Structures are given as structure tokens and as C-alpha cells.
Amino acid sequence: MKFQRPKGTNDIFGKEVYRWQKLESIIRQACNDFGIEEIRTPVFEYASLFQRGVGETSDIVQKEMFCFKDRGERHYALKPEGTAGTARAYLENAIYADVQPKKLYYIIPAFRDERNQAGRFKQFHQFGVEVFGSYDSALDAEVISFVYEFLKRLNIKNVVLKLNSLGGNECRKKYNETLKSFIENKLDSLCSDCKARYEKNPLRVLDCKNPTCKENLKDAPKTIDNLDEECKNHFDSLKKYLDIMEIPYEIDSKIVRGLDYYTKTVFEFVCKSDKLGSQSTICGGGRYDNLIKECGGPNTGAVGFAIGMERILMLMEEQGILFEDENRPIIYIGSMGDKGFIKAQKIGYDLRKKGIYAEYDVVRRSVKSQLKYADKINAKYVVIIGDNEIDTGKINLKIMDESSQIEININDIEKEILK
Ligand code: HAM
């Protein structure tokens, strides 16, 4: 029997894993610079946390969670996202009693039973940030400015920040009524999901991907036109702070987000891409002032986002962006005869101690095979050490991509390469 990985999952190895490590180190550095601490929570939680946290009417909870029971018949789910688990940990460990705001970040595998597509997987990875402890729009601006700066550090081009406001508790209630009366006489032509959403959470109909629903709802009232004074001021001040920080944005009233916990600000960073097609949203987030209270905690203002790491790496590849050192030059120390074999090990080890990427023969290959191997690993420099080189103290340093070579002292390899 031939085993295969489940559809929608990936094995990450070779050059690819190097890129993941680099991305993770840029994430960690950026979080350090913004005072954001890492939090690590379990890969599975009680399923009820997501039902309560992410929301009963979201597609994630209704259709996409990987659920299982243990022998004690307890219901669990693999994390479909990182916010609910972080909020649970914030409460359970009384992190709210510590100095606020509390800025937390995570790098997690997340699991959603979605149909595979370029940029859409069943197991994917999210880098997310959750900040707890302020209702002020300055926090929304701080979180958005972080994402903007982070994407800049990665040099990703053609990214657009899209902003919207869904309003707070009071204006959402009123808006729901307005939206429901708009939908009422179109209800028969909407899909069964939308009919259920109409009852439970009408805002969700605006996120429906069904073309008939989309067409029917294209003139639906916008949340942004139905904000009360407080929510309008909150959104206006956010825009002002972003203007001051010179962070460009577009207002997009169609951004309603697929999770139920959002209040007021919602945002997405979207990038045009041939590879990702319709999955071009690399980051989604917003404010969720009710979540901590709903999970049994104190009233707590909060803002967060998550970035799909696969999508980031696919975009970087598409845009030809390399990480620092991604194509580090390799020096191959080849050898001929026993003395050369031993000397090559010593030289290789000494170069490695200096942080130079050196390889040497440990298979006792012929010189011809060693040269083939050096070519395969794309070595930029090659030397071959034999009795003659050891006796004279001189070697030829071949520079492969220039098809040239120079004679140098055997002890000067490091000096020549660093030149
Ligand atoms: P989300 O929009 O569901 O938000 O996911 C965030 C990002 O995760 C997406 O923009 C996308 O890049 C990536 N993503 C989602 N699903 C997949 C998938 N099946 N395959 C590959 N990448 C995917 C959340 O998860 C919220 N928890 C974000 C948040 C944090 N809001 C507040 N705090």
C-alpha cells in the first residue's frame, strides 16, 4: 500500500523549509520591535469554544471544522483559527489582570475542511496578533500599522489595505433590521444558507459566494452608511491616524469578514496575484469588543488579525522576492587521495566555524563524481586538494558562475571568498 498525505496538506522540506524559517524569523523580529509577546496554545480545543467564539453562523463552524471525540465522549476541534484559543488563554490564565494592553502573537497550523484551490488548504499556517485592552481606535491603527510595516519588510508589492466598519452593538441591531427588510422580499431567491443567516445573523448574507445571492444583494444597505455617532467617530479617527502614519487604504463596504465576532473596524490586505487568483486575501482582521465578555470575562476591547503564511510565501515567489541568504554561496572542498581527503575535512570544518557554507566529500567519490556533485548542489566555488596542493601550499579556486579560476594560498580560501 502506498501512503499519501491527505489532500490539502503539504510536506515542507529542502529549500522550502529554509524560506519558512526565514519568514518566521522576520515575524519574530517584527513582533519584538512592536512589543508583541508570543503565546502558544494547544492545537485542539473544546469544539464549543469555536462555536461560541468564532460563531454558530460562520462557515468555519457550520461546515469546515475538523471535530473529534475522545474516549470520554468530549467534543474537540482542531483549531480553525487562532483568535478563540488566544482569547480563552487570556481569560483562563488571568492575563487580563496583567498590564494592559496585552499584545500577543502566534504562529500556528490551522485546519479547515475547505475545497482545495491554489492558496487554500485543509491544513495551513497562520501568523496572527491579538491585542487586548483598549476600545480606542488608536489600537486599531497600531495593529494595522504593524501589518503594513511587516509586509513592507517582506518587500511584497501591490498590496492594498481595505477597510470597513461594521458598527458596534447598538448600530448593528438597527442595521440588522434595515438589512432584513431589504432582504425580506428577495428571500425566496436566496440560497438555503442565506435563508438561515437571515434569521440568525443577517450580516452574513453579504459574505455569500453564491452568484444569485450576490446579484440579489448587490444594492443591499451598507454598514458604513448606518453607523451611529460613536462608531462613526471611531472610524473617522482611525482613518485620521492612518493618514498621519501615511498608510494608504481603500474603504470597501463589501468587507464583512467570515467570522461572527467582529465589531466596528474590519480590514483585509489583498494582493493581486495570478497564482492565488480568488484567494488573494493575505491578511484579515478587525476589532472584536464582545468576544472576551461572551467567553465569560470582563468587558475588554480587542483588535487582531491573521496572515496566511502559505499565501505570503507563494506571493513572494511569484514576485521573485528572495530572503536574505536564500541563495548563499557554497564552497565545495573536493579532494584527491588520503591526505587530501583528511585536509578537506579540516578546511571545511574551519570554514564552517567562520559561518561559511562549505561542503566536502564524505563518500570517497572519485574527483569526477565530486565535481558532478558540486555542480548539483550549485556550488559557487570549488577547490580540489591533493598531495601536490598540500606540498606546494597552492590551490586553484574555481569560480563556477564566472567559469574562471585563480591560484591562491591554501590558507587564504576564507579571505578570497569573503572578498
Ligand atoms: P481569516 O480571514 O479566516 O481570519 O483568516 C486569515 C487568513 O488566513 C486569510 O486571510 C488567509 O490568508 C489565511 N487562510 C484562511 N483560510 C485558509 C486556507 N484554507 N488555506 C490557506 N490560507 C488560509 C481569521 O482566521 C481570524 N482569526 C483573523 C483575526 C485575528 N481576526 C481578529 N484576530
Short mmCIF file of C-alpha atoms and ligand atoms in Angstrom, two decimals:
data_model
loop_
_atom_site.label_atom_id
_atom_site.label_comp_id
_atom_site.label_asym_id
_atom_site.label_seq_id
_atom_site.Cartn_x
_atom_site.Cartn_y
_atom_site.Cartn_z
CA MET A 1 0.00 0.00 0.00
CA LYS A 2 1.28 3.42 -0.93
CA PHE A 3 0.64 6.12 1.64
CA GLN A 4 -0.04 9.67 0.58
CA ARG A 5 -0.51 12.81 2.59
CA PRO A 6 -4.13 13.91 2.93
CA LYS A 7 -5.34 16.25 0.18
CA GLY A 8 -4.96 19.88 1.13
CA THR A 9 -1.87 19.34 3.28
CA ASN A 10 1.80 19.91 2.48
CA ASP A 11 5.16 18.40 3.38
CA ILE A 12 7.68 21.20 3.84
CA PHE A 13 11.34 20.34 3.31
CA GLY A 14 14.53 21.25 1.43
CA LYS A 15 14.80 24.84 0.14
CA GLU A 16 11.15 25.43 1.05
CA VAL A 17 11.70 24.85 4.76
CA TYR A 18 14.53 27.40 4.71
CA ARG A 19 12.06 30.01 3.42
CA TRP A 20 9.61 29.14 6.21
CA GLN A 21 12.35 29.55 8.81
CA LYS A 22 13.32 32.92 7.35
CA LEU A 23 9.69 34.09 7.32
CA GLU A 24 9.30 33.00 10.92
CA SER A 25 12.43 34.87 11.97
CA ILE A 26 11.20 38.08 10.31
CA ILE A 27 7.86 37.62 12.11
CA ARG A 28 9.60 37.21 15.47
CA GLN A 29 11.85 40.21 14.90
CA ALA A 30 8.94 42.45 13.84
CA CYS A 31 6.92 41.36 16.89
CA ASN A 32 9.86 42.13 19.16
CA ASP A 33 10.12 45.59 17.62
CA PHE A 34 6.44 46.26 18.35
CA GLY A 35 6.45 44.76 21.87
CA ILE A 36 4.27 41.78 20.95
CA GLU A 37 4.85 38.61 23.01
CA GLU A 38 4.41 35.08 21.73
CA ILE A 39 1.64 32.84 23.08
CA ARG A 40 1.48 29.09 22.41
CA THR A 41 -1.84 27.34 22.92
CA PRO A 42 -2.99 23.76 22.14
CA VAL A 43 -3.57 22.67 18.58
CA PHE A 44 -7.06 21.46 19.58
CA GLU A 45 -9.64 22.94 21.92
CA TYR A 46 -13.15 22.04 23.07
CA ALA A 47 -15.35 22.45 19.99
CA SER A 48 -17.75 24.61 22.00
CA LEU A 49 -15.06 27.33 22.24
CA PHE A 50 -15.21 27.86 18.48
CA GLN A 51 -19.00 27.59 18.39
CA ARG A 52 -19.16 30.38 20.93
CA GLY A 53 -16.06 32.30 19.82
CA VAL A 54 -15.98 32.14 16.03
CA GLY A 55 -19.78 31.91 15.86
CA GLU A 56 -22.53 29.42 15.06
CA THR A 57 -23.42 31.12 11.78
CA SER A 58 -19.90 31.25 10.33
CA ASP A 59 -18.98 28.82 7.54
CA ILE A 60 -15.98 27.78 9.60
CA VAL A 61 -18.12 26.41 12.43
CA GLN A 62 -21.01 25.21 10.27
CA LYS A 63 -19.06 23.38 7.59
CA GLU A 64 -15.30 23.43 7.99
CA MET A 65 -14.20 22.28 11.44
CA PHE A 66 -12.35 19.02 11.94
CA CYS A 67 -14.16 17.66 15.01
CA PHE A 68 -13.49 14.54 17.02
CA LYS A 69 -14.42 12.93 20.34
CA ASP A 70 -12.13 11.31 22.89
CA ARG A 71 -12.96 8.10 24.74
CA GLY A 72 -14.82 10.15 27.33
CA GLU A 73 -17.15 11.46 24.58
CA ARG A 74 -15.76 15.00 24.93
CA HIS A 75 -16.06 17.05 21.72
CA TYR A 76 -12.94 18.70 20.40
CA ALA A 77 -11.95 20.55 17.21
CA LEU A 78 -8.61 21.18 15.56
CA LYS A 79 -8.08 24.94 15.61
CA PRO A 80 -9.66 26.53 12.53
CA GLU A 81 -8.10 29.88 13.54
CA GLY A 82 -6.13 31.43 16.39
CA THR A 83 -8.30 34.14 17.96
CA ALA A 84 -10.66 31.96 20.01
CA GLY A 85 -7.84 29.93 21.60
CA THR A 86 -5.87 33.08 22.41
CA ALA A 87 -8.95 34.69 23.98
CA ARG A 88 -9.55 31.51 26.02
CA ALA A 89 -5.94 31.53 27.25
CA TYR A 90 -6.13 35.27 28.04
CA LEU A 91 -9.07 34.53 30.34
CA GLU A 92 -8.04 31.18 31.76
CA ASN A 93 -4.62 32.47 32.78
CA ALA A 94 -5.99 35.82 34.00
CA ILE A 95 -3.67 37.63 31.57
CA TYR A 96 -6.25 40.43 31.72
CA ALA A 97 -5.04 41.13 35.29
CA ASP A 98 -1.56 41.97 33.94
CA VAL A 99 -0.63 45.39 32.46
CA GLN A 100 -2.88 46.25 29.52
CA PRO A 101 -2.98 46.46 26.57
CA LYS A 102 -1.63 42.96 26.18
CA LYS A 103 -0.13 42.27 22.76
CA LEU A 104 0.15 38.59 21.82
CA TYR A 105 1.22 36.78 18.67
CA TYR A 106 1.13 33.18 17.45
CA ILE A 107 2.39 31.06 14.57
CA ILE A 108 0.06 28.08 14.27
CA PRO A 109 -1.11 25.34 11.98
CA ALA A 110 -4.85 25.86 11.38
CA PHE A 111 -7.35 23.38 9.96
CA ARG A 112 -10.38 23.95 7.80
CA ASP A 113 -12.20 21.36 5.74
CA GLU A 114 -12.41 23.55 2.64
CA ARG A 115 -12.23 22.58 -1.01
CA ASN A 116 -8.61 22.77 -2.20
CA GLN A 117 -7.59 25.52 -4.51
CA ALA A 118 -4.39 27.45 -5.18
CA GLY A 119 -3.70 29.16 -1.84
CA ARG A 120 -6.43 27.26 0.00
CA PHE A 121 -5.55 24.22 2.06
CA LYS A 122 -7.07 22.00 4.72
CA GLN A 123 -4.01 22.46 6.93
CA PHE A 124 -2.42 25.87 6.58
CA HIS A 125 -0.42 28.19 8.81
CA GLN A 126 -1.38 31.49 10.34
CA PHE A 127 0.71 34.20 11.88
CA GLY A 128 -1.68 36.22 13.99
CA VAL A 129 -1.65 39.03 16.54
CA GLU A 130 -4.31 39.72 19.17
CA VAL A 131 -4.20 42.86 21.30
CA PHE A 132 -6.47 43.13 24.32
CA GLY A 133 -7.27 46.13 26.48
CA SER A 134 -8.37 49.23 24.54
CA TYR A 135 -11.53 50.49 22.89
CA ASP A 136 -9.73 53.40 21.27
CA SER A 137 -9.22 53.45 17.51
CA ALA A 138 -5.54 54.21 18.17
CA LEU A 139 -5.26 50.47 18.88
CA ASP A 140 -6.86 49.60 15.53
CA ALA A 141 -4.32 51.92 13.89
CA GLU A 142 -1.42 50.36 15.82
CA VAL A 143 -2.39 46.84 14.74
CA ILE A 144 -2.90 47.87 11.10
CA SER A 145 0.39 49.78 11.10
CA PHE A 146 2.11 46.62 12.28
CA VAL A 147 0.77 44.58 9.34
CA TYR A 148 1.69 47.37 6.92
CA GLU A 149 5.26 47.53 8.24
CA PHE A 150 5.60 43.74 8.34
CA LEU A 151 4.53 43.36 4.69
CA LYS A 152 6.94 46.16 3.79
CA ARG A 153 9.81 44.30 5.45
CA LEU A 154 8.99 41.34 3.19
CA ASN A 155 9.08 43.67 0.15
CA ILE A 156 5.73 42.37 -1.13
CA LYS A 157 4.35 44.68 -3.80
CA ASN A 158 0.82 45.52 -4.98
CA VAL A 159 -0.81 45.10 -1.60
CA VAL A 160 -3.97 47.09 -0.89
CA LEU A 161 -5.42 47.68 2.57
CA LYS A 162 -9.23 47.53 2.54
CA LEU A 163 -11.15 48.98 5.46
CA ASN A 164 -14.74 48.90 6.63
CA SER A 165 -16.72 49.38 9.81
CA LEU A 166 -19.49 47.00 10.87
CA GLY A 167 -20.60 49.24 13.73
CA GLY A 168 -20.92 48.41 17.42
CA ASN A 169 -23.71 46.62 19.29
CA GLU A 170 -26.30 49.37 19.07
CA CYS A 171 -25.97 50.34 15.43
CA ARG A 172 -25.60 46.71 14.38
CA LYS A 173 -29.03 45.94 15.91
CA LYS A 174 -30.59 48.75 13.90
CA TYR A 175 -28.64 47.84 10.79
CA ASN A 176 -29.77 44.20 11.02
CA GLU A 177 -33.39 45.38 10.91
CA THR A 178 -32.68 47.62 7.89
CA LEU A 179 -30.88 44.77 6.12
CA LYS A 180 -33.63 42.28 6.95
CA SER A 181 -36.31 44.47 5.45
CA PHE A 182 -34.17 44.83 2.31
CA ILE A 183 -33.77 41.05 2.09
CA GLU A 184 -37.34 40.14 3.01
CA ASN A 185 -38.89 40.19 -0.46
CA LYS A 186 -35.82 38.58 -2.06
CA LEU A 187 -35.68 35.72 0.41
CA ASP A 188 -37.17 33.14 -1.96
CA SER A 189 -34.37 33.63 -4.49
CA LEU A 190 -31.59 33.28 -1.90
CA CYS A 191 -29.74 30.03 -1.12
CA SER A 192 -30.70 27.91 1.88
CA ASP A 193 -27.63 29.11 3.80
CA CYS A 194 -28.68 32.72 3.34
CA LYS A 195 -32.23 31.92 4.46
CA ALA A 196 -30.80 30.58 7.73
CA ARG A 197 -28.43 33.55 8.00
CA TYR A 198 -31.35 35.92 7.54
CA GLU A 199 -32.81 34.63 10.79
CA LYS A 200 -29.68 34.23 12.87
CA ASN A 201 -27.12 36.75 11.62
CA PRO A 202 -28.30 38.74 8.57
CA LEU A 203 -24.90 40.41 8.04
CA ARG A 204 -23.50 37.05 6.96
CA VAL A 205 -25.63 37.05 3.78
CA LEU A 206 -23.33 39.78 2.44
CA ASP A 207 -20.44 37.31 2.52
CA CYS A 208 -22.25 34.67 0.44
CA LYS A 209 -20.30 33.46 -2.61
CA ASN A 210 -23.40 32.18 -4.47
CA PRO A 211 -23.69 34.26 -7.70
CA THR A 212 -27.51 34.55 -7.49
CA CYS A 213 -27.32 35.75 -3.89
CA LYS A 214 -24.55 38.16 -4.84
CA GLU A 215 -26.64 39.62 -7.65
CA ASN A 216 -29.71 39.96 -5.43
CA LEU A 217 -27.75 41.62 -2.66
CA LYS A 218 -25.60 43.98 -4.67
CA ASP A 219 -27.66 47.03 -3.64
CA ALA A 220 -28.02 46.00 -0.01
CA PRO A 221 -27.65 48.78 2.57
CA LYS A 222 -24.07 49.25 3.76
CA THR A 223 -22.99 49.05 7.40
CA ILE A 224 -20.83 52.10 6.88
CA ASP A 225 -23.88 54.23 6.00
CA ASN A 226 -25.64 53.08 9.15
CA LEU A 227 -23.12 53.90 11.87
CA ASP A 228 -24.19 55.80 14.98
CA GLU A 229 -22.29 58.86 16.17
CA GLU A 230 -19.84 56.92 18.35
CA CYS A 231 -18.98 54.32 15.70
CA LYS A 232 -18.66 56.97 13.02
CA ASN A 233 -16.21 58.93 15.20
CA HIS A 234 -14.29 55.74 15.91
CA PHE A 235 -13.93 55.02 12.19
CA ASP A 236 -13.13 58.65 11.29
CA SER A 237 -10.39 58.84 13.91
CA LEU A 238 -8.92 55.54 12.70
CA LYS A 239 -8.71 56.96 9.17
CA LYS A 240 -7.07 60.10 10.58
CA TYR A 241 -4.42 58.08 12.45
CA LEU A 242 -3.68 56.04 9.32
CA ASP A 243 -3.39 59.26 7.28
CA ILE A 244 -0.91 60.63 9.81
CA MET A 245 1.15 57.43 9.62
CA GLU A 246 0.95 57.69 5.80
CA ILE A 247 -0.65 54.27 5.47
CA PRO A 248 -2.80 54.17 2.34
CA TYR A 249 -6.19 52.42 2.43
CA GLU A 250 -9.38 51.96 0.45
CA ILE A 251 -12.82 51.91 2.01
CA ASP A 252 -14.62 48.75 0.90
CA SER A 253 -18.12 48.31 2.24
CA LYS A 254 -18.17 44.71 0.97
CA ILE A 255 -15.65 43.58 3.59
CA VAL A 256 -17.82 41.95 6.27
CA ARG A 257 -15.44 39.07 7.21
CA GLY A 258 -16.38 35.42 7.58
CA LEU A 259 -16.25 35.17 11.38
CA ASP A 260 -19.00 36.35 13.71
CA TYR A 261 -17.02 38.14 16.42
CA TYR A 262 -16.25 41.44 14.72
CA THR A 263 -17.47 44.84 15.88
CA LYS A 264 -16.62 48.23 14.33
CA THR A 265 -13.37 48.05 12.33
CA VAL A 266 -12.73 45.22 9.87
CA PHE A 267 -9.87 45.12 7.40
CA GLU A 268 -8.13 42.97 4.81
CA PHE A 269 -4.83 43.21 2.98
CA VAL A 270 -5.34 41.99 -0.56
CA CYS A 271 -2.70 41.43 -3.23
CA LYS A 272 -3.26 40.99 -6.97
CA SER A 273 -1.80 37.65 -7.98
CA ASP A 274 -2.04 35.22 -10.90
CA LYS A 275 -1.07 32.34 -8.66
CA LEU A 276 -3.57 32.97 -5.87
CA GLY A 277 -6.46 34.10 -8.07
CA SER A 278 -9.51 34.46 -5.88
CA GLN A 279 -7.54 33.60 -2.73
CA SER A 280 -5.70 36.90 -2.84
CA THR A 281 -6.52 37.97 0.73
CA ILE A 282 -3.30 37.57 2.64
CA CYS A 283 -4.46 39.10 5.90
CA GLY A 284 -7.81 39.52 7.60
CA GLY A 285 -8.65 41.12 10.90
CA GLY A 286 -10.59 43.61 12.90
CA ARG A 287 -11.95 44.66 16.26
CA TYR A 288 -13.90 42.24 18.45
CA ASP A 289 -15.10 44.02 21.59
CA ASN A 290 -17.66 41.37 22.64
CA LEU A 291 -15.61 38.18 22.47
CA ILE A 292 -13.93 38.23 25.88
CA LYS A 293 -17.23 39.11 27.58
CA GLU A 294 -19.03 36.35 25.67
CA CYS A 295 -16.40 33.87 26.80
CA GLY A 296 -17.15 34.81 30.41
CA GLY A 297 -14.54 37.54 31.00
CA PRO A 298 -14.57 41.25 31.76
CA ASN A 299 -15.54 43.87 29.17
CA THR A 300 -12.44 44.09 27.00
CA GLY A 301 -11.77 45.96 23.78
CA ALA A 302 -9.62 43.92 21.37
CA VAL A 303 -8.18 44.05 17.86
CA GLY A 304 -6.34 41.38 15.89
CA PHE A 305 -5.50 39.88 12.54
CA ALA A 306 -4.15 36.72 10.96
CA ILE A 307 -1.96 36.29 7.91
CA GLY A 308 -1.90 33.12 5.79
CA MET A 309 1.77 32.12 5.68
CA GLU A 310 1.44 29.83 2.61
CA ARG A 311 -0.10 32.73 0.71
CA ILE A 312 2.71 35.08 1.74
CA LEU A 313 5.36 32.62 0.55
CA MET A 314 3.50 31.95 -2.73
CA LEU A 315 3.29 35.68 -3.38
CA MET A 316 6.95 36.25 -2.60
CA GLU A 317 7.87 33.50 -5.04
CA GLU A 318 5.58 34.93 -7.69
CA GLN A 319 7.12 38.37 -7.22
CA GLY A 320 10.67 36.94 -7.33
CA ILE A 321 11.48 38.07 -3.78
CA LEU A 322 14.32 36.16 -2.15
CA PHE A 323 15.04 36.05 1.56
CA GLU A 324 18.44 37.20 2.74
CA ASP A 325 20.94 34.37 2.25
CA GLU A 326 18.39 32.24 0.34
CA ASN A 327 20.99 31.65 -2.35
CA ARG A 328 24.00 31.52 -0.05
CA PRO A 329 27.20 30.70 -1.98
CA ILE A 330 28.52 27.22 -1.31
CA ILE A 331 32.19 26.30 -1.45
CA TYR A 332 32.93 22.71 -2.30
CA ILE A 333 36.23 21.38 -0.94
CA GLY A 334 37.00 18.43 -3.17
CA SER A 335 39.88 16.03 -2.56
CA MET A 336 42.17 13.51 -4.20
CA GLY A 337 43.96 10.79 -2.24
CA ASP A 338 44.06 10.12 1.51
CA LYS A 339 45.98 13.21 2.60
CA GLY A 340 43.68 15.44 0.56
CA PHE A 341 40.61 13.67 1.99
CA ILE A 342 41.69 14.49 5.55
CA LYS A 343 42.83 18.03 4.72
CA ALA A 344 39.49 18.78 3.02
CA GLN A 345 37.64 17.85 6.21
CA LYS A 346 39.84 20.16 8.27
CA ILE A 347 39.46 23.08 5.83
CA GLY A 348 35.69 22.50 5.52
CA TYR A 349 35.25 22.45 9.28
CA ASP A 350 37.37 25.60 9.74
CA LEU A 351 35.31 27.47 7.11
CA ARG A 352 32.05 26.39 8.73
CA LYS A 353 33.30 27.70 12.07
CA LYS A 354 33.62 31.09 10.36
CA GLY A 355 30.00 30.88 9.14
CA ILE A 356 30.91 29.95 5.56
CA TYR A 357 28.68 27.36 3.86
CA ALA A 358 31.24 24.64 2.96
CA GLU A 359 30.74 21.07 1.77
CA TYR A 360 33.33 18.31 1.37
CA ASP A 361 33.39 14.66 0.37
CA VAL A 362 32.41 12.07 2.98
CA VAL A 363 31.53 9.32 0.49
CA ARG A 364 35.03 8.85 -1.03
CA ARG A 365 33.79 9.68 -4.50
CA SER A 366 36.12 9.98 -7.49
CA VAL A 367 37.19 13.51 -8.42
CA LYS A 368 34.87 13.36 -11.43
CA SER A 369 31.90 12.42 -9.26
CA GLN A 370 32.81 15.07 -6.71
CA LEU A 371 32.74 17.71 -9.46
CA LYS A 372 29.34 16.44 -10.59
CA TYR A 373 28.11 16.62 -7.01
CA ALA A 374 29.45 20.19 -6.63
CA ASP A 375 27.56 21.13 -9.78
CA LYS A 376 24.35 19.53 -8.49
CA ILE A 377 24.43 21.43 -5.21
CA ASN A 378 25.13 24.58 -7.22
CA ALA A 379 28.48 25.33 -5.53
CA LYS A 380 29.74 28.78 -6.44
CA TYR A 381 33.37 27.94 -5.54
CA VAL A 382 35.23 24.67 -5.95
CA VAL A 383 38.73 23.60 -4.91
CA ILE A 384 40.34 20.17 -5.22
CA ILE A 385 43.05 19.29 -2.69
CA GLY A 386 45.56 16.55 -3.42
CA ASP A 387 49.17 15.73 -2.49
CA ASN A 388 50.52 18.37 -4.87
CA GLU A 389 48.40 21.15 -3.31
CA ILE A 390 49.40 20.11 0.19
CA ASP A 391 53.12 20.08 -0.77
CA THR A 392 53.13 23.43 -2.61
CA GLY A 393 50.55 25.18 -0.38
CA LYS A 394 48.83 26.49 -3.55
CA ILE A 395 45.36 25.63 -4.87
CA ASN A 396 43.12 26.66 -7.76
CA LEU A 397 39.91 28.32 -6.64
CA LYS A 398 37.31 27.83 -9.36
CA ILE A 399 34.56 30.44 -9.53
CA MET A 400 31.85 28.43 -11.24
CA ASP A 401 29.40 31.09 -12.40
CA GLU A 402 32.25 33.06 -13.99
CA SER A 403 33.93 29.92 -15.41
CA SER A 404 37.23 31.30 -14.12
CA GLN A 405 39.86 30.23 -11.63
CA ILE A 406 42.63 31.82 -9.60
CA GLU A 407 45.65 30.36 -7.86
CA ILE A 408 45.70 31.14 -4.16
CA ASN A 409 47.44 30.04 -0.97
CA ILE A 410 45.69 27.10 0.65
CA ASN A 411 45.30 29.16 3.84
CA ASP A 412 43.66 32.09 2.03
CA ILE A 413 40.37 30.40 0.99
CA GLU A 414 38.33 32.27 3.59
CA LYS A 415 39.94 35.61 2.69
CA GLU A 416 39.30 35.11 -1.05
CA ILE A 417 35.68 34.07 -0.62
CA LEU A 418 34.84 36.92 1.71
CA LYS A 419 36.33 39.31 -0.86
P1 HAM B 1 -9.50 34.58 8.29
O1 HAM B 1 -9.81 35.66 7.33
O2 HAM B 1 -10.44 33.45 8.36
O3 HAM B 1 -9.38 35.27 9.70
O4 HAM B 1 -8.05 34.01 8.01
C1 HAM B 1 -6.92 34.85 7.97
C2 HAM B 1 -6.01 34.49 6.81
O5 HAM B 1 -5.67 33.11 6.89
C3 HAM B 1 -6.64 34.65 5.45
O6 HAM B 1 -6.57 35.98 5.01
C4 HAM B 1 -5.76 33.73 4.61
O7 HAM B 1 -4.56 34.39 4.25
C5 HAM B 1 -5.44 32.61 5.58
N1 HAM B 1 -6.32 31.45 5.32
C6 HAM B 1 -7.58 31.26 5.75
N2 HAM B 1 -8.06 30.07 5.33
C7 HAM B 1 -7.08 29.49 4.63
C8 HAM B 1 -6.93 28.24 3.94
N3 HAM B 1 -7.90 27.33 3.92
N4 HAM B 1 -5.76 27.99 3.30
C9 HAM B 1 -4.74 28.89 3.32
N5 HAM B 1 -4.81 30.07 3.96
C10 HAM B 1 -5.96 30.38 4.61
C11 HAM B 1 -9.11 34.61 10.85
O8 HAM B 1 -8.74 33.47 10.92
C12 HAM B 1 -9.21 35.49 12.08
N6 HAM B 1 -8.90 34.67 13.26
C13 HAM B 1 -8.30 36.69 11.98
C14 HAM B 1 -8.35 37.56 13.18
C15 HAM B 1 -7.49 37.56 14.21
N7 HAM B 1 -9.27 38.48 13.45
C16 HAM B 1 -9.02 39.03 14.61
N8 HAM B 1 -7.96 38.47 15.12
#
